[in-house]
Coordinates of C-alpha atoms in Angstrom, one line a residue:
X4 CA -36.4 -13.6 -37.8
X5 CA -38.9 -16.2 -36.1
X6 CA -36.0 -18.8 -36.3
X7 CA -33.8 -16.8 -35.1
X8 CA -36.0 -15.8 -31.7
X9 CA -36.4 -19.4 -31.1
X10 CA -33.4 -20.2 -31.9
X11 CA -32.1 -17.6 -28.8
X12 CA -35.2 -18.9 -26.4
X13 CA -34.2 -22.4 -26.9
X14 CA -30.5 -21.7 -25.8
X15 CA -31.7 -19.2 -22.9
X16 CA -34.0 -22.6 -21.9
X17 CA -30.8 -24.7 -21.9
X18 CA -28.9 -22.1 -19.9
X19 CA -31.1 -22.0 -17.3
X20 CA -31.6 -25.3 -17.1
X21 CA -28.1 -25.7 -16.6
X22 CA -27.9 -22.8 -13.7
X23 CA -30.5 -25.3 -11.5
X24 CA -29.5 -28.2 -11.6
X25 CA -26.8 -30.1 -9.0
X26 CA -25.8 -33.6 -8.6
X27 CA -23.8 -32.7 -5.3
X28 CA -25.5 -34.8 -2.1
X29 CA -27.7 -32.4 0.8
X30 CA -24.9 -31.0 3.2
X31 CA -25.3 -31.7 6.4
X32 CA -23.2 -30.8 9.5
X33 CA -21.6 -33.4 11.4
X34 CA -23.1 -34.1 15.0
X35 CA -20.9 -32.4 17.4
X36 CA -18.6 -35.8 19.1
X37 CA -17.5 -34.0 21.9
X38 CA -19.6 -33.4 25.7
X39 CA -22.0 -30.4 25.3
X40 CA -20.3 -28.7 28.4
X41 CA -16.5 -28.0 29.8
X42 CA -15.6 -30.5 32.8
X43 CA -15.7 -28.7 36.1
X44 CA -17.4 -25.5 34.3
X45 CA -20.5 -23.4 34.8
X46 CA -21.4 -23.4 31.6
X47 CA -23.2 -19.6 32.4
X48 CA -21.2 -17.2 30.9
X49 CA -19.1 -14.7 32.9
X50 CA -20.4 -11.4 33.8
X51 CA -20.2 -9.0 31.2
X52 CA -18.1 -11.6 29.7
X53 CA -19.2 -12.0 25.8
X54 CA -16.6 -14.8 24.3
X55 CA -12.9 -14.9 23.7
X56 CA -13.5 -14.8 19.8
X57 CA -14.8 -11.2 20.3
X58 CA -11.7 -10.1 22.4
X59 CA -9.2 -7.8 20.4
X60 CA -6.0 -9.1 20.8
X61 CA -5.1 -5.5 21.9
X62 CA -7.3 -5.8 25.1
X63 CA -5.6 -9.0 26.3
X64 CA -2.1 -8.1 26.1
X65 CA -2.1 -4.4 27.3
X66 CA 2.0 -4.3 27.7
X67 CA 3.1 -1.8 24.8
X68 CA 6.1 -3.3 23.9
X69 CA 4.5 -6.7 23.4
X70 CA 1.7 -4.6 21.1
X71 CA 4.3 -3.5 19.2
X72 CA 6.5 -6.8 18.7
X73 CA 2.8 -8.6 17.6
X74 CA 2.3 -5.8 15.5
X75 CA 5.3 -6.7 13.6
X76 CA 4.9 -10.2 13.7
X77 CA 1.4 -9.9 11.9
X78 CA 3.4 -7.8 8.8
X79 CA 6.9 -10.0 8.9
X80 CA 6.0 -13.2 9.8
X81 CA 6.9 -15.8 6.8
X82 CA 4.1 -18.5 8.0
X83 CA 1.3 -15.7 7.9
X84 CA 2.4 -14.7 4.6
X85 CA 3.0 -18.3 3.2
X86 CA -1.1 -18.3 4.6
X87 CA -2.0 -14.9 3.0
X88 CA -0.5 -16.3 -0.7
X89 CA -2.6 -19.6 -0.4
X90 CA -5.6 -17.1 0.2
X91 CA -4.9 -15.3 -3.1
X92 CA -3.6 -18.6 -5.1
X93 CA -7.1 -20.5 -4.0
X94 CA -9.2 -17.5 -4.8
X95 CA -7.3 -17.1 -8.4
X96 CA -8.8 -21.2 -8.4
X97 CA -11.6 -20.4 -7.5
X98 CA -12.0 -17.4 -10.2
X99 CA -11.0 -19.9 -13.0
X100 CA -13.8 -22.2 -11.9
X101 CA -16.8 -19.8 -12.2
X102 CA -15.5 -18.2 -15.1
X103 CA -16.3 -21.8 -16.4
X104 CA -20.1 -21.7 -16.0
X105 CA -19.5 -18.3 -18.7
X106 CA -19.8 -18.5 -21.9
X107 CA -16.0 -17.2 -22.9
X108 CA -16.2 -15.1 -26.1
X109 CA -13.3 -14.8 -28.5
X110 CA -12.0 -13.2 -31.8
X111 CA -10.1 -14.7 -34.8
X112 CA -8.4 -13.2 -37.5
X113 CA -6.8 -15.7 -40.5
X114 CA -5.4 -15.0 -43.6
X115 CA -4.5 -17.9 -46.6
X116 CA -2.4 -18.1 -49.3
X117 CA -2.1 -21.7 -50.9
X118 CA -0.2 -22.0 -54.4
X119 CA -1.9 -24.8 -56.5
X120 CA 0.4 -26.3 -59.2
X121 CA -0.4 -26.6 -62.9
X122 CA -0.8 -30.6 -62.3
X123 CA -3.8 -30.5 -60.4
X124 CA -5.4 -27.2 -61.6
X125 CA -8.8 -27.3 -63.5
X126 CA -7.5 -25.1 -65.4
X127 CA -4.1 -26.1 -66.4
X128 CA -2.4 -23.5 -65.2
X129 CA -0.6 -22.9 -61.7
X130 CA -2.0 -20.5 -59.2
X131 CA -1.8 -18.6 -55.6
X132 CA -5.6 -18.5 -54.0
X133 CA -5.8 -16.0 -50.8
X134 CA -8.9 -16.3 -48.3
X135 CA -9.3 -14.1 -45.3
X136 CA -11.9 -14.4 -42.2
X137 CA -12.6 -13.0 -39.2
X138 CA -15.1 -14.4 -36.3
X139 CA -16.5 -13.8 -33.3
X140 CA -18.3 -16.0 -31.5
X141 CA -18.4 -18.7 -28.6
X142 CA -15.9 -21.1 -27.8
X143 CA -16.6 -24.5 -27.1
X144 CA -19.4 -23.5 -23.9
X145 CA -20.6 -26.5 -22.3
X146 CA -24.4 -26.6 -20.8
X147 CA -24.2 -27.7 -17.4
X148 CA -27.3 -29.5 -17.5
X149 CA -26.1 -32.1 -15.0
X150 CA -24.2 -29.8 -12.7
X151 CA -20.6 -31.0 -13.1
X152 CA -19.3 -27.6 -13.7
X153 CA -21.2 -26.1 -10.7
X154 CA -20.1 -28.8 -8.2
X155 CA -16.3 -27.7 -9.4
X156 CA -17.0 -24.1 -8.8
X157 CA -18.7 -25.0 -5.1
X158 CA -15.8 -27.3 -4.4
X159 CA -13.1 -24.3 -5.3
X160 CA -15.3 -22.1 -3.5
X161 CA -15.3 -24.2 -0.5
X162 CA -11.4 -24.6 -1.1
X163 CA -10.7 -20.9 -0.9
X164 CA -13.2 -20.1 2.0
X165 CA -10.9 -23.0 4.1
X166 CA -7.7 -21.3 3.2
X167 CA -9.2 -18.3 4.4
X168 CA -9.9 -19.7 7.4
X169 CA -6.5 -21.1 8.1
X170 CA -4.8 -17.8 7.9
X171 CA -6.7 -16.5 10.7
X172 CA -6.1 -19.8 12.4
X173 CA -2.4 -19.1 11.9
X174 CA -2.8 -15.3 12.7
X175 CA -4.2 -16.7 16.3
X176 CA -2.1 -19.0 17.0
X177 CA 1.1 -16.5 16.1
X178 CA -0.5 -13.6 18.3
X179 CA -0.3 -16.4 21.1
X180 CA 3.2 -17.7 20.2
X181 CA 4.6 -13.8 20.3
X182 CA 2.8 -13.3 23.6
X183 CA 4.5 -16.9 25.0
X184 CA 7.8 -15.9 24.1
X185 CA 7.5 -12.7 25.6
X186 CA 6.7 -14.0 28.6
X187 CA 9.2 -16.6 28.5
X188 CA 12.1 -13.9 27.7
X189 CA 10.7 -12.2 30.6
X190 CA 11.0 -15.0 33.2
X191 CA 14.1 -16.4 31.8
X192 CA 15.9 -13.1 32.3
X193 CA 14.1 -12.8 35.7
X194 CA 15.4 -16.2 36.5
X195 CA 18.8 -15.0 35.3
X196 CA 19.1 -12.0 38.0
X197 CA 18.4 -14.5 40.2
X198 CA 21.2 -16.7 39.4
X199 CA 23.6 -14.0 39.3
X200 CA 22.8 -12.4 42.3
X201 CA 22.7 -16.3 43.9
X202 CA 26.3 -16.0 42.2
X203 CA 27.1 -13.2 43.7
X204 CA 26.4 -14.7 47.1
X205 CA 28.1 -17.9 46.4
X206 CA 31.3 -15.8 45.3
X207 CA 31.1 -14.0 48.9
X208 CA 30.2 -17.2 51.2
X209 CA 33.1 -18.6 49.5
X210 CA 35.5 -15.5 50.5
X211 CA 34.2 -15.4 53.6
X212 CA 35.2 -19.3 53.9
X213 CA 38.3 -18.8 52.8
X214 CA 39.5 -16.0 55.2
X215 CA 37.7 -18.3 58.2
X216 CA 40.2 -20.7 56.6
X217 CA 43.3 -19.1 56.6
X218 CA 42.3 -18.1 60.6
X219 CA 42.1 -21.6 61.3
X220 CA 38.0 -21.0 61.9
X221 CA 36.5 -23.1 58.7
X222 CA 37.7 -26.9 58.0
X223 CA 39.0 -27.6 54.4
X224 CA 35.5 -29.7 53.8
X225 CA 33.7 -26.5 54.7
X226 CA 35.6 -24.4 52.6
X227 CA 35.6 -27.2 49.6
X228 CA 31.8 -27.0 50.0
X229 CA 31.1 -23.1 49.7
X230 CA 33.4 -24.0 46.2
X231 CA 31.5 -26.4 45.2
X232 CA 28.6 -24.2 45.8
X233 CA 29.9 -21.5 43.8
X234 CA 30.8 -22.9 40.5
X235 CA 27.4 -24.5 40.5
X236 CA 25.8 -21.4 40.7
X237 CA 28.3 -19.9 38.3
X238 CA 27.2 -22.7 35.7
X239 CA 23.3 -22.1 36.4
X240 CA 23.8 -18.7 35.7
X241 CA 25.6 -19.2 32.1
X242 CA 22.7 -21.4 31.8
X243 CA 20.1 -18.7 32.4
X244 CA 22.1 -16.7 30.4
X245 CA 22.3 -18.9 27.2
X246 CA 18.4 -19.5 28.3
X247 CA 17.3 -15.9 27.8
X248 CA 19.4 -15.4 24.7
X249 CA 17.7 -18.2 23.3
X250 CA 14.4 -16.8 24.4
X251 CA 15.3 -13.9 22.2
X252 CA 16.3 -15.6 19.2
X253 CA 12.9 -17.4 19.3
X254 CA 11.5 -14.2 19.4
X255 CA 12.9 -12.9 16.6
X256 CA 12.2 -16.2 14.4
X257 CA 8.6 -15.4 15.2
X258 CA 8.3 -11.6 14.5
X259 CA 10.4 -12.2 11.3
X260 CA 12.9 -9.4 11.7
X261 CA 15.9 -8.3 13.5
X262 CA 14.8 -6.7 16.9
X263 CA 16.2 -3.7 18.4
X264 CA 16.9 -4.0 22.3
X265 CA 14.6 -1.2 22.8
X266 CA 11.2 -3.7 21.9
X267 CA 12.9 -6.5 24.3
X268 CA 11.1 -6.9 27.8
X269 CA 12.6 -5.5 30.5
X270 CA 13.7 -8.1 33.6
X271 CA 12.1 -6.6 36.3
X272 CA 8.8 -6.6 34.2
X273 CA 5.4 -7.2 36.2
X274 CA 3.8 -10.4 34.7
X275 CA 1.0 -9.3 36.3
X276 CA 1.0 -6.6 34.3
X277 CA 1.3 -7.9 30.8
X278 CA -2.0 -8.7 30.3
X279 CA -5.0 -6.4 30.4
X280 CA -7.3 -9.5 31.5
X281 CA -7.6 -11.7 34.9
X282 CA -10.3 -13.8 33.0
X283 CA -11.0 -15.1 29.4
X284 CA -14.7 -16.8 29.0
X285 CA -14.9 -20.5 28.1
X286 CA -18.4 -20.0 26.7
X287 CA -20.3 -23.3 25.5
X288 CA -18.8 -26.2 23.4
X289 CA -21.2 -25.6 20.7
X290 CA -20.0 -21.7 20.4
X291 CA -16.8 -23.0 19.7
X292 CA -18.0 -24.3 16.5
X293 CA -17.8 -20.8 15.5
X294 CA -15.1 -19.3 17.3
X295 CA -12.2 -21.8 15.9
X296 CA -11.1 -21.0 12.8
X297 CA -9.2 -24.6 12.1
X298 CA -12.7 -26.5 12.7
X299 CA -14.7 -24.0 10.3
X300 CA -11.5 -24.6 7.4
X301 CA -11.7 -27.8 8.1
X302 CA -16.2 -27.6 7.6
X303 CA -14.9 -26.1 4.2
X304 CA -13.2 -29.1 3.3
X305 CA -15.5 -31.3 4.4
X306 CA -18.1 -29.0 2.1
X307 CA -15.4 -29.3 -0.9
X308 CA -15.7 -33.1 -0.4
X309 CA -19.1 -33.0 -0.9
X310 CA -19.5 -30.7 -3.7
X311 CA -16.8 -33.1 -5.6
X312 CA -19.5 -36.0 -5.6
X313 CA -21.6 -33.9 -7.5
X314 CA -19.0 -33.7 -9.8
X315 CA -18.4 -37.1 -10.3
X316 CA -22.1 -38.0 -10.5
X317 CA -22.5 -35.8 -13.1
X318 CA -19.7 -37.4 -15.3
X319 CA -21.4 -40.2 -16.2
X320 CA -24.5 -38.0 -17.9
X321 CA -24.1 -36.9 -20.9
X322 CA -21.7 -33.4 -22.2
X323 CA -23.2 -30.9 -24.5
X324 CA -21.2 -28.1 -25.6
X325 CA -22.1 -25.7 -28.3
X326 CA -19.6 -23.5 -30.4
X327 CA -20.7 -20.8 -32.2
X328 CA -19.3 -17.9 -34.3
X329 CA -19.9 -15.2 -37.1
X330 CA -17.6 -13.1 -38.9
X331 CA -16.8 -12.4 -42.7
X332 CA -15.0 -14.1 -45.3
X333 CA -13.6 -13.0 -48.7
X334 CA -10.5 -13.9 -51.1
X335 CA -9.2 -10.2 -50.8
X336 CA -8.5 -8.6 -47.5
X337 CA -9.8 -5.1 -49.2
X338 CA -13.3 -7.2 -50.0
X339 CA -13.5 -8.6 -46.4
X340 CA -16.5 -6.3 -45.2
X341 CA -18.2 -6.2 -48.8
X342 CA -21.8 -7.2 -49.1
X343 CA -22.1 -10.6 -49.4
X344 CA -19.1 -11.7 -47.0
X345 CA -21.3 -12.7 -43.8
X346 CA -20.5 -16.3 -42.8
X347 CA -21.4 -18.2 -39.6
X348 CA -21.2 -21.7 -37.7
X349 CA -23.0 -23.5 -35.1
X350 CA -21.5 -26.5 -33.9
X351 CA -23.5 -28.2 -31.0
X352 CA -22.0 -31.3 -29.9
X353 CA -22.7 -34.0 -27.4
X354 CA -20.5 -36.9 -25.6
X355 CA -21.8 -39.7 -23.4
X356 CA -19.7 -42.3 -22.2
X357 CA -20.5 -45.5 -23.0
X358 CA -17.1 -47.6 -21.7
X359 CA -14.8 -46.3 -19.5
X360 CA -13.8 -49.8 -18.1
X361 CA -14.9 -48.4 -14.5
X362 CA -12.9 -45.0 -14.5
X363 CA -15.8 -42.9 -13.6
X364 CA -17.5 -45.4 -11.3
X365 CA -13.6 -45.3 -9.0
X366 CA -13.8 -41.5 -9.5
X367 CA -17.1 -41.7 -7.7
X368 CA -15.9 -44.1 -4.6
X369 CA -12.3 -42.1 -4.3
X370 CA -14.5 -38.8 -3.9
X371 CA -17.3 -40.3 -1.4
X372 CA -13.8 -42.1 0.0
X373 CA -12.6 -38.5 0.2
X374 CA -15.6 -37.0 1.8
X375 CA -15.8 -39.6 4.7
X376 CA -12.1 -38.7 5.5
X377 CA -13.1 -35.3 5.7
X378 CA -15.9 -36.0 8.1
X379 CA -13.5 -38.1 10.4
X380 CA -10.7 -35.0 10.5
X381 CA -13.5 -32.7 10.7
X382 CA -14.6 -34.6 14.1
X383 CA -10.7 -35.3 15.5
X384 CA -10.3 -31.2 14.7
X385 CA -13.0 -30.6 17.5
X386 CA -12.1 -33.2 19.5
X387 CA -8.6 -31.6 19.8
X388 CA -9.8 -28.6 20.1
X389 CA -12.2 -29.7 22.7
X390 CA -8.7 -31.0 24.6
X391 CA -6.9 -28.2 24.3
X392 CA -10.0 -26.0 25.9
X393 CA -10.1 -28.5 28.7
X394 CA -6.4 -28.5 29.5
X395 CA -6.4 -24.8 29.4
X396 CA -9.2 -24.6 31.7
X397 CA -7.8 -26.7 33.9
X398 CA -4.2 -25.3 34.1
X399 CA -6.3 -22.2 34.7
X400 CA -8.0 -23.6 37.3
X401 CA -5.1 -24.1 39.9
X402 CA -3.2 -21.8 38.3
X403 CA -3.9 -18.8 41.0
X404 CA -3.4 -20.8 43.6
X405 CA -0.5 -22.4 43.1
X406 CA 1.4 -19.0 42.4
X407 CA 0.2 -18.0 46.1
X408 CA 1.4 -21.3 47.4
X409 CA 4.8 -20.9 45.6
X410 CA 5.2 -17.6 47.0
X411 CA 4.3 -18.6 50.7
X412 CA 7.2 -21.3 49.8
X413 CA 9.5 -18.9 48.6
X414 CA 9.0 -16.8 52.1
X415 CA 9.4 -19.1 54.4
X416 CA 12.6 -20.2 52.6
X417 CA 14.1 -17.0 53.0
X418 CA 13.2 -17.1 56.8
X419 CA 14.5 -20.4 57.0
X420 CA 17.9 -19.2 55.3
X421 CA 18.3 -16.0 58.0
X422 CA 17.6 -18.1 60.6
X423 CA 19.6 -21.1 59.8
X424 CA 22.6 -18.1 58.9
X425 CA 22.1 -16.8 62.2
X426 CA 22.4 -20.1 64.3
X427 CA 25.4 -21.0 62.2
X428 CA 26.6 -18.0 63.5
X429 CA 26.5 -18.7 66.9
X430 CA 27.8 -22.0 66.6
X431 CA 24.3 -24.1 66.9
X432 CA 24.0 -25.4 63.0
X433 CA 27.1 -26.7 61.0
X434 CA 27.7 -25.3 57.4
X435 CA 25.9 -27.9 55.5
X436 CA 22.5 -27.1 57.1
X437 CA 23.3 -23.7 55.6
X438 CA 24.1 -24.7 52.4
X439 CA 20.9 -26.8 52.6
X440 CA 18.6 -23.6 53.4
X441 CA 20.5 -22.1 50.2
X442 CA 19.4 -24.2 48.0
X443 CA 15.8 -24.4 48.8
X444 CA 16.0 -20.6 48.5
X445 CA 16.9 -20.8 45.3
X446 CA 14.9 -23.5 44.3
X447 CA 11.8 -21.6 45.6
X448 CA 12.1 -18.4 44.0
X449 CA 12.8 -20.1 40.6
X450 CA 9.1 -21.8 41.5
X451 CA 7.7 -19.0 42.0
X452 CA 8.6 -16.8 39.0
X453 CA 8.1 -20.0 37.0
X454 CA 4.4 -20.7 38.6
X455 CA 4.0 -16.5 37.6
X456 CA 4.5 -17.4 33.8
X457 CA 2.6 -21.0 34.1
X458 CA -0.4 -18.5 35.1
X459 CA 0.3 -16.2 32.6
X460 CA 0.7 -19.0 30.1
X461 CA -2.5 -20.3 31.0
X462 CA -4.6 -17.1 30.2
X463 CA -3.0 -16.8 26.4
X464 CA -3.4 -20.7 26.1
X465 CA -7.1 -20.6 26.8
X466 CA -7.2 -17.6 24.7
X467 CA -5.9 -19.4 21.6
X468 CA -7.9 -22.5 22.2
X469 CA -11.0 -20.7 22.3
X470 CA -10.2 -19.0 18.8
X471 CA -9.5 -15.8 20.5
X472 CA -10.1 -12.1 18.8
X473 CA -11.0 -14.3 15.9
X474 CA -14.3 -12.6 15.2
X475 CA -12.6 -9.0 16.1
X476 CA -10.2 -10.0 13.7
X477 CA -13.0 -10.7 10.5
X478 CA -13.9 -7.4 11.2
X479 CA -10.8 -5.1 10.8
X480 CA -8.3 -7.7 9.3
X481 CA -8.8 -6.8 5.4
X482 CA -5.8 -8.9 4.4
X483 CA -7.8 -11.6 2.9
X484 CA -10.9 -9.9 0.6
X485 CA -13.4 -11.9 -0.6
X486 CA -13.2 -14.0 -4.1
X487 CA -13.9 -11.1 -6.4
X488 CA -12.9 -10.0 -9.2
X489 CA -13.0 -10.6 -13.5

């Protein structure tokens, strides 16, 4: 009884022993290679404004049909699911890893029968022998005394928590991609009522050149002109037409389902009122850390990197592994659980490698290779994201202003086109000052809806970049659970 008691103690030493130990270098967080502030930004944060990472994706695009069309996007589109099945195929890794540091416990049945011929009998004659076992016990369990197991089970961990962290990267950057093409639809056929009522007009200067015409009141130049005029606004208008059917075709890509007309944006939609927010707040550099969800995946990897050195250190320490089983054993199955039948095995076992001709030493430099890679694309992932803050601050920055200015254009066009129409009139101004004024119409009111949607763009560009909703998201978006499970 005393043997066996040690016997359990020692192997409850070794296991614990095992649970301690870690070959894996201290992890520590890359300095930050990017300014500590936005350029051209108080770096205070807006009034009652928090950080775009806590704003629900619902509170920045308030229209109801674009809810609706995100909605589906989140369920249909292929990319987010392609995401969501790398979640559940790195946690099934990871699951297999720690399920390594177990000991795995198995049963075995086996039944004999060898015939042994008279030849080499010891008794002369020819026979059948029958022997039948059954065991339970462990499998081959190795001691992680040197942490390699560990390290694996830290790198798959670090695996799956980066995966994780991509799909809400992707479920960002779709939310913003929906909302772009909305608004893009939106201007497009916006820009298309303005080619076809600019058609329209053509289509009746022309007529109204023609009849001057045939009174002997135009010239054939002036009447050429107003044709020329029409078929090139008859072309930009099949243009904006083709435009805003390819608008909804990117659309439907994205969502990842046929769309019924009745979740299309109207044309004479206010961008103004598409989103439920004037202002998104930029926040410091350093809470970006934790707002973006591609820097903290790419953290993870840099973590997995560095938990795989461990794992290579380790190899060159010695393996221990112990098997062990008990069970019964008897010539006839009816005399298997007869007294007498109790058999048992213990098979502890140790490998050190002694020549490898420099495998495990390579091993070692490709994972420290592989961990100083994952530092430089954990820096360039900040750095870009650090660029795309900046640009979308800075689009954001003129943005206002230039819609006003676009607008002021776009007036004074239109009083330049009545009041060049009403000296041609009179006789003062020839026709190709009026064709002149037409086309800086024109030209001006496609600025200006186009300026409307730069400034829309700009609030759902700064929104991605900062990682928007992405904290909302971890706390109602269950679609990725933690790595539990048997």
């Amino acid at each position: 009884m005393s043997k066996t008691v040690y016997h359990i103690a020692a192997t409850c030493s070794l296991l614990f022993l095992s649970a301690c130990a870690s070959m894996a270098p201290e992890y520590q967080r890359p300095a930050m290679p990017v300014a500590g502030h936005w350029a051209g930004e108080d770096d205070a944060p807006a009034p009652g404004g928090g950080h775009a990472a806590e704003l629900p994706w619902r509170q920045v695009f308030a229209d109801a049909r674009l809810q609706r069309l995100i909605e589906l996007a989140l369920r249909h589109n292929r990319d987010l699911q392609v995401a969501v099945l790398n979640i559940e195929k790195a946690r099934a890794q990871y699951r297999i890893q720690r399920a390594s540091l177990l000991p795995q416990i198995e049963a075995a049945g086996s039944g004999t029968a060898q015939r042994t011929p008279a030849a080499t009998s010891v008794t002369g004659e020819s026979g059948v022998s029958h022997t039948y076992g059954l065991e339970v016990g462990l499998a081959s369990y190795e001691l992680d005394l040197f942490g390699r197991v560990r390290s694996l089970r830290d790198e798959a961990l670090q695996s799956y928590l980066a995966t994780e962290e991509t799909r809400r990267s992707v479920h960002i950057a779709l939310v913003a991609e929906v909302a772009d093409a909305w608004l893009a639809l939106v201007t497009d056929r916006q820009l298309l009522q303005l080619a076809e009522r600019t058609l329209a007009s053509r289509e009746g200067a022309y007529a109204l050149q023609q009849a001057r015409a045939e009174e002997g009141n135009a010239s054939q130049l002036d009447l050429r002109q107003a044709e020329r005029e029409m078929e090139q606004a008859r072309a930009q208008a099949l243009s904006a037409t083709q435009q805003a059917a390819l608008d909804a075709n990117a659309l439907e890509l994205l969502v990842g389902l046929p769309l019924d007309a009745s979740l299309l944006p109207e044309a004479d939609v206010d961008l103004d009122t598409v989103l439920g927010t004037r202002e998104i707040p930029a926040g410091l550099p350093s809470a970006m850390l934790q707002a973006r969800p591609d820097i903290l995946a790419a953290e993870h990897r840099l973590m997995a990197a560095n938990a795989h050195i461990g794992a290579a250190r380790a190899a060159f320490f010695p393996m221990i592994s112990l098997t062990a089983a008990t069970g019964r054993g008897s010539d006839a199955l009816s005399s298997l659980f007869d007294a007498g039948g109790r058999t048992w095995r213990f098979v502890p076992q140790i490998t050190l490698p002694i020549f490898t001709g420099g495998r495990l030493q390579a091993e070692l430099e490709v994972s420290e290779a592989d961990r100083r890679i994952a530092v430089a694309e954990y820096e360039q992932t900040i750095q870009t994201a650090f660029r795309e803050v900046a640009d979308a601050l800075a689009r954001r920055s003129t943005a206002d202003a230039t819609v006003q200015a676009q607008s002021k254009r776009a007036q004074a066009a239109a009083e330049v086109d009545e009041l060049v129409r009403l000296r041609y009139d009179t006789g003062v101004s020839d026709y190709l000052e009026v064709l002149d004024a037409q086309r800086t119409l024109y030209a001006a009111q496609q600025d200006r809806l186009q300026a409307e949607q730069a400034r829309q763009g700009s609030l759902v560009s700064l929104y991605r970049a900062l990682g928007g909703g992405w904290l909302a998201q971890g706390q109602t978006d269950s679609a990725a659970a933690g790595p539990s499970g048997g």
